[in-house]
């Protein structure tokens, strides 16, 4: 078994260390990318992207490579890389770094299921709908989004997460009815965690201060509260205390108009039960 090399925690990101280790192991083995691809049933171009840090690949592929090389640490490095903020596009890296540190989060989602509550099929469909994207990049983005959700189940400093989901979100299903039922069932399951609460803002709430603004508040260890507002194409970090306070007032007002967690669960269950079992013809 090849010895596990020590890795520096300095300037190198987890993603870079994972890519370098993949290249080193293949070099030690003395095989081509095509031969490796044949051995682990993966496209050689995709493996090349992984060695150059352009793609993480899947956790299953990391384990497959561990088995091929007779190692155990590639899956560990993959796990670390999947939580590395550098995997996100540059404009989102600051937010993702703060999100990973947050002691508490509150979000209002006017049009889509919050990223921290999405299932893999929902995330994949949403990312595909945003525009043309190759399969490697799509897999990378899905892995990154799923990796973010680990903060809700971490054992140390587990953050409180309160999400207000507009009823419009529940009226915008996936084309695959089974996948949509899975997403709604997931929303119900996550509320069983003591640190996750979901409110549904009914359509009857009418217009409000955050009607078209997907907004997330982060309570940080240094005592600050920052907000992040976004559309499907851009996002902005709000740090000015006055602007954060203004957004907070709108959020608190909307929560007053929302259904209780119990009634919200009933509404989600209703939409899940009303979803047809068979896909449309």
Short mmCIF file of C-alpha atoms in Angstrom, two decimals:
data_model
loop_
_atom_site.label_atom_id
_atom_site.label_comp_id
_atom_site.label_asym_id
_atom_site.label_seq_id
_atom_site.Cartn_x
_atom_site.Cartn_y
_atom_site.Cartn_z
CA UNK A 1 0.00 0.00 0.00
CA UNK A 2 1.48 3.38 -0.94
CA UNK A 3 2.29 5.46 2.12
CA UNK A 4 -0.04 8.33 2.86
CA UNK A 5 1.76 11.59 2.24
CA UNK A 6 1.55 14.36 4.75
CA UNK A 7 -0.32 17.38 3.45
CA UNK A 8 0.24 20.98 4.38
CA UNK A 9 -2.64 22.93 5.82
CA UNK A 10 -1.04 26.19 4.77
CA UNK A 11 -1.82 27.86 1.48
CA UNK A 12 -3.06 24.72 -0.27
CA UNK A 13 -6.79 24.19 -0.35
CA UNK A 14 -8.27 20.74 0.28
CA UNK A 15 -9.31 20.67 -3.34
CA UNK A 16 -5.75 21.25 -4.57
CA UNK A 17 -4.36 18.60 -2.23
CA UNK A 18 -6.91 16.07 -3.50
CA UNK A 19 -6.04 16.83 -7.13
CA UNK A 20 -2.31 16.56 -6.46
CA UNK A 21 -2.72 13.24 -4.67
CA UNK A 22 -4.67 11.80 -7.58
CA UNK A 23 -1.91 12.78 -10.00
CA UNK A 24 0.84 11.45 -7.69
CA UNK A 25 -0.82 8.08 -7.23
CA UNK A 26 -1.32 7.61 -10.96
CA UNK A 27 2.28 8.63 -11.57
CA UNK A 28 3.50 6.05 -9.05
CA UNK A 29 1.37 3.43 -10.74
CA UNK A 30 2.77 4.39 -14.13
CA UNK A 31 -0.49 4.15 -16.05
CA UNK A 32 -2.27 6.41 -18.52
CA UNK A 33 -5.52 8.18 -17.90
CA UNK A 34 -7.22 5.91 -20.43
CA UNK A 35 -5.99 2.79 -18.64
CA UNK A 36 -7.12 4.18 -15.31
CA UNK A 37 -10.49 5.07 -16.79
CA UNK A 38 -10.93 1.51 -18.03
CA UNK A 39 -9.97 0.15 -14.61
CA UNK A 40 -12.41 2.25 -12.58
CA UNK A 41 -15.12 2.59 -15.26
CA UNK A 42 -14.75 6.36 -15.60
CA UNK A 43 -14.17 8.70 -18.52
CA UNK A 44 -10.48 9.53 -18.89
CA UNK A 45 -11.27 13.20 -19.62
CA UNK A 46 -13.21 13.43 -16.36
CA UNK A 47 -10.25 11.89 -14.49
CA UNK A 48 -7.96 14.47 -16.11
CA UNK A 49 -10.22 17.28 -14.90
CA UNK A 50 -10.03 15.84 -11.39
CA UNK A 51 -6.21 15.74 -11.45
CA UNK A 52 -6.13 19.37 -12.58
CA UNK A 53 -8.54 20.52 -9.90
CA UNK A 54 -11.30 21.36 -12.37
CA UNK A 55 -13.68 18.75 -10.98
CA UNK A 56 -14.05 16.79 -7.76
CA UNK A 57 -15.91 13.84 -9.18
CA UNK A 58 -18.19 11.83 -6.96
CA UNK A 59 -17.58 10.26 -3.57
CA UNK A 60 -18.21 6.83 -5.11
CA UNK A 61 -15.43 7.46 -7.64
CA UNK A 62 -13.05 8.50 -4.85
CA UNK A 63 -13.76 5.20 -3.10
CA UNK A 64 -13.33 3.31 -6.36
CA UNK A 65 -9.92 4.93 -6.81
CA UNK A 66 -9.01 4.07 -3.22
CA UNK A 67 -9.83 0.44 -3.95
CA UNK A 68 -7.81 0.47 -7.17
CA UNK A 69 -4.72 2.04 -5.61
CA UNK A 70 -4.98 0.06 -2.36
CA UNK A 71 -5.34 3.23 -0.31
CA UNK A 72 -7.91 4.55 2.14
CA UNK A 73 -7.26 8.28 2.22
CA UNK A 74 -8.67 9.46 -1.12
CA UNK A 75 -12.22 9.31 0.23
CA UNK A 76 -11.04 11.32 3.26
CA UNK A 77 -9.42 13.95 1.02
CA UNK A 78 -12.54 14.05 -1.15
CA UNK A 79 -14.69 14.70 1.91
CA UNK A 80 -12.46 17.60 2.95
CA UNK A 81 -12.41 19.00 -0.59
CA UNK A 82 -16.20 18.81 -0.83
CA UNK A 83 -16.42 21.24 2.11
CA UNK A 84 -13.73 23.59 0.79
CA UNK A 85 -15.20 27.04 -0.08
CA UNK A 86 -12.77 27.29 -3.02
CA UNK A 87 -14.96 24.81 -4.91
CA UNK A 88 -17.57 27.53 -5.32
CA UNK A 89 -17.43 30.24 -7.95
CA UNK A 90 -15.40 33.20 -6.75
CA UNK A 91 -18.35 35.53 -6.13
CA UNK A 92 -19.91 33.03 -3.70
CA UNK A 93 -16.79 31.99 -1.82
CA UNK A 94 -17.03 34.67 0.87
CA UNK A 95 -20.62 33.76 1.63
CA UNK A 96 -19.89 30.03 1.72
CA UNK A 97 -17.00 30.60 4.12
CA UNK A 98 -19.28 32.57 6.45
CA UNK A 99 -22.08 30.00 6.10
CA UNK A 100 -19.74 27.23 7.24
CA UNK A 101 -18.87 29.27 10.36
CA UNK A 102 -22.40 30.39 11.21
CA UNK A 103 -23.88 29.65 14.62
CA UNK A 104 -27.39 30.28 13.31
CA UNK A 105 -29.14 30.85 9.97
CA UNK A 106 -32.52 32.21 8.90
CA UNK A 107 -33.73 32.20 5.31
CA UNK A 108 -36.72 33.26 3.28
CA UNK A 109 -37.11 31.34 0.02
CA UNK A 110 -39.66 32.96 -2.34
CA UNK A 111 -39.32 30.68 -5.36
CA UNK A 112 -37.18 27.57 -4.80
CA UNK A 113 -36.42 25.13 -1.99
CA UNK A 114 -33.47 26.48 0.08
CA UNK A 115 -30.15 24.97 -0.96
CA UNK A 116 -29.58 23.52 2.51
CA UNK A 117 -32.85 21.59 2.20
CA UNK A 118 -32.65 20.38 -1.41
CA UNK A 119 -32.48 16.75 -2.42
CA UNK A 120 -29.92 15.74 -5.04
CA UNK A 121 -32.53 15.32 -7.84
CA UNK A 122 -34.00 18.75 -7.07
CA UNK A 123 -30.56 20.40 -7.07
CA UNK A 124 -29.58 18.69 -10.31
CA UNK A 125 -32.79 19.73 -12.07
CA UNK A 126 -32.48 23.31 -10.83
CA UNK A 127 -28.85 23.65 -11.90
CA UNK A 128 -29.62 22.20 -15.33
CA UNK A 129 -32.46 24.69 -15.77
CA UNK A 130 -30.08 27.62 -15.16
CA UNK A 131 -28.46 27.13 -18.57
CA UNK A 132 -26.20 24.89 -20.65
CA UNK A 133 -23.72 23.00 -18.47
CA UNK A 134 -21.51 20.00 -19.19
CA UNK A 135 -21.92 16.86 -17.12
CA UNK A 136 -18.64 17.27 -15.19
CA UNK A 137 -19.52 20.82 -14.13
CA UNK A 138 -23.06 19.77 -13.24
CA UNK A 139 -21.84 16.91 -11.06
CA UNK A 140 -19.36 19.27 -9.43
CA UNK A 141 -22.06 21.81 -8.60
CA UNK A 142 -24.43 19.16 -7.24
CA UNK A 143 -21.68 17.69 -5.05
CA UNK A 144 -20.86 21.17 -3.74
CA UNK A 145 -24.49 21.91 -2.92
CA UNK A 146 -24.98 18.59 -1.14
CA UNK A 147 -21.73 19.12 0.76
CA UNK A 148 -23.02 22.39 2.22
CA UNK A 149 -25.78 20.53 4.02
CA UNK A 150 -23.33 18.80 6.35
CA UNK A 151 -23.28 21.89 8.57
CA UNK A 152 -26.85 21.11 9.72
CA UNK A 153 -25.79 17.75 11.14
CA UNK A 154 -22.30 18.53 12.39
CA UNK A 155 -21.66 17.49 15.99
CA UNK A 156 -19.82 20.64 17.13
CA UNK A 157 -21.55 24.05 17.19
CA UNK A 158 -24.56 22.74 15.29
CA UNK A 159 -26.33 25.85 13.93
CA UNK A 160 -30.01 26.62 14.28
CA UNK A 161 -31.68 26.91 10.87
CA UNK A 162 -35.09 28.53 10.42
CA UNK A 163 -36.50 28.70 6.92
CA UNK A 164 -39.61 30.44 5.65
CA UNK A 165 -40.70 28.80 2.40
CA UNK A 166 -43.23 30.62 0.27
CA UNK A 167 -46.23 28.50 -0.70
CA UNK A 168 -45.33 29.24 -4.33
CA UNK A 169 -42.33 26.91 -3.87
CA UNK A 170 -44.68 24.03 -3.05
CA UNK A 171 -46.73 24.80 -6.16
CA UNK A 172 -43.70 24.51 -8.46
CA UNK A 173 -43.03 20.75 -8.64
CA UNK A 174 -40.40 18.76 -10.44
CA UNK A 175 -41.49 17.11 -13.68
CA UNK A 176 -40.68 13.74 -12.15
CA UNK A 177 -43.46 13.22 -9.61
CA UNK A 178 -41.53 10.62 -7.64
CA UNK A 179 -38.58 12.99 -7.25
CA UNK A 180 -40.92 15.79 -6.19
CA UNK A 181 -42.53 13.60 -3.55
CA UNK A 182 -39.03 12.76 -2.37
CA UNK A 183 -38.21 16.46 -2.02
CA UNK A 184 -41.36 17.17 -0.02
CA UNK A 185 -40.76 14.11 2.16
CA UNK A 186 -37.23 15.39 2.78
CA UNK A 187 -38.61 18.73 4.02
CA UNK A 188 -40.72 16.86 6.54
CA UNK A 189 -37.81 14.66 7.60
CA UNK A 190 -35.38 17.51 8.25
CA UNK A 191 -37.85 19.20 10.58
CA UNK A 192 -37.44 16.22 12.90
CA UNK A 193 -33.99 17.58 13.68
CA UNK A 194 -34.04 19.79 16.79
CA UNK A 195 -32.09 22.54 15.03
CA UNK A 196 -34.27 22.85 11.89
CA UNK A 197 -37.61 24.68 11.71
CA UNK A 198 -39.66 25.30 8.58
CA UNK A 199 -42.47 27.85 8.18
CA UNK A 200 -44.71 28.10 5.14
CA UNK A 201 -45.72 31.60 4.09
CA UNK A 202 -49.21 31.11 2.62
CA UNK A 203 -50.29 32.87 -0.55
CA UNK A 204 -52.87 34.70 1.54
CA UNK A 205 -50.02 36.61 3.23
CA UNK A 206 -50.04 38.86 0.16
CA UNK A 207 -47.23 41.25 -0.73
CA UNK A 208 -44.53 41.91 1.88
CA UNK A 209 -41.07 43.41 2.25
CA UNK A 210 -39.24 40.34 0.92
CA UNK A 211 -41.69 39.33 -1.81
CA UNK A 212 -39.01 39.00 -4.51
CA UNK A 213 -35.89 38.74 -2.34
CA UNK A 214 -34.32 35.42 -1.38
CA UNK A 215 -32.68 36.43 1.89
CA UNK A 216 -30.44 34.59 4.35
CA UNK A 217 -29.18 35.87 7.72
CA UNK A 218 -26.02 34.47 9.30
CA UNK A 219 -25.18 34.78 12.99
CA UNK A 220 -21.38 34.69 13.16
CA UNK A 221 -19.03 33.70 16.00
CA UNK A 222 -17.69 37.27 16.26
CA UNK A 223 -21.16 38.53 17.16
CA UNK A 224 -22.00 40.04 13.78
CA UNK A 225 -25.13 39.32 11.79
CA UNK A 226 -24.81 39.58 8.03
CA UNK A 227 -27.35 39.00 5.28
CA UNK A 228 -27.10 37.57 1.80
CA UNK A 229 -29.66 38.46 -0.87
CA UNK A 230 -29.71 36.77 -4.25
CA UNK A 231 -31.43 36.03 -7.51
CA UNK A 232 -30.83 33.06 -9.77
CA UNK A 233 -27.92 34.93 -11.39
CA UNK A 234 -26.20 36.97 -8.71
CA UNK A 235 -25.88 37.49 -5.00
CA UNK A 236 -24.85 40.28 -2.64
CA UNK A 237 -23.46 40.10 0.88
CA UNK A 238 -25.02 42.78 3.12
CA UNK A 239 -22.86 43.74 6.11
CA UNK A 240 -24.01 47.28 6.92
CA UNK A 241 -25.89 47.02 10.23
CA UNK A 242 -28.66 49.40 9.16
CA UNK A 243 -29.42 47.46 5.99
CA UNK A 244 -29.29 44.13 7.83
CA UNK A 245 -31.71 45.52 10.43
CA UNK A 246 -34.12 46.66 7.70
CA UNK A 247 -34.10 43.18 6.16
CA UNK A 248 -34.54 41.62 9.59
CA UNK A 249 -37.67 43.65 10.24
CA UNK A 250 -39.16 42.44 6.96
CA UNK A 251 -38.24 38.86 7.80
CA UNK A 252 -39.76 39.05 11.28
CA UNK A 253 -42.95 40.56 9.87
CA UNK A 254 -43.21 37.75 7.32
CA UNK A 255 -42.66 35.11 9.99
CA UNK A 256 -45.61 36.62 11.90
CA UNK A 257 -47.73 36.09 8.77
CA UNK A 258 -46.51 32.54 8.22
CA UNK A 259 -48.06 29.29 9.40
CA UNK A 260 -46.81 27.65 12.57
CA UNK A 261 -44.25 24.84 12.13
CA UNK A 262 -46.98 22.26 12.84
CA UNK A 263 -49.44 23.72 10.32
CA UNK A 264 -46.60 24.20 7.85
CA UNK A 265 -45.88 20.48 8.08
CA UNK A 266 -49.55 19.78 7.38
CA UNK A 267 -49.44 21.93 4.25
CA UNK A 268 -46.29 20.22 2.96
CA UNK A 269 -47.92 16.83 3.62
CA UNK A 270 -51.02 17.95 1.69
CA UNK A 271 -48.98 18.89 -1.36
CA UNK A 272 -47.07 15.62 -1.15
CA UNK A 273 -50.27 13.57 -0.96
CA UNK A 274 -51.81 15.50 -3.86
CA UNK A 275 -48.85 14.77 -6.13
CA UNK A 276 -49.94 12.18 -8.74
CA UNK A 277 -48.27 8.80 -8.43
CA UNK A 278 -47.91 8.51 -12.22
CA UNK A 279 -46.01 11.01 -14.39
CA UNK A 280 -48.05 13.09 -16.85
CA UNK A 281 -48.45 11.67 -20.35
#
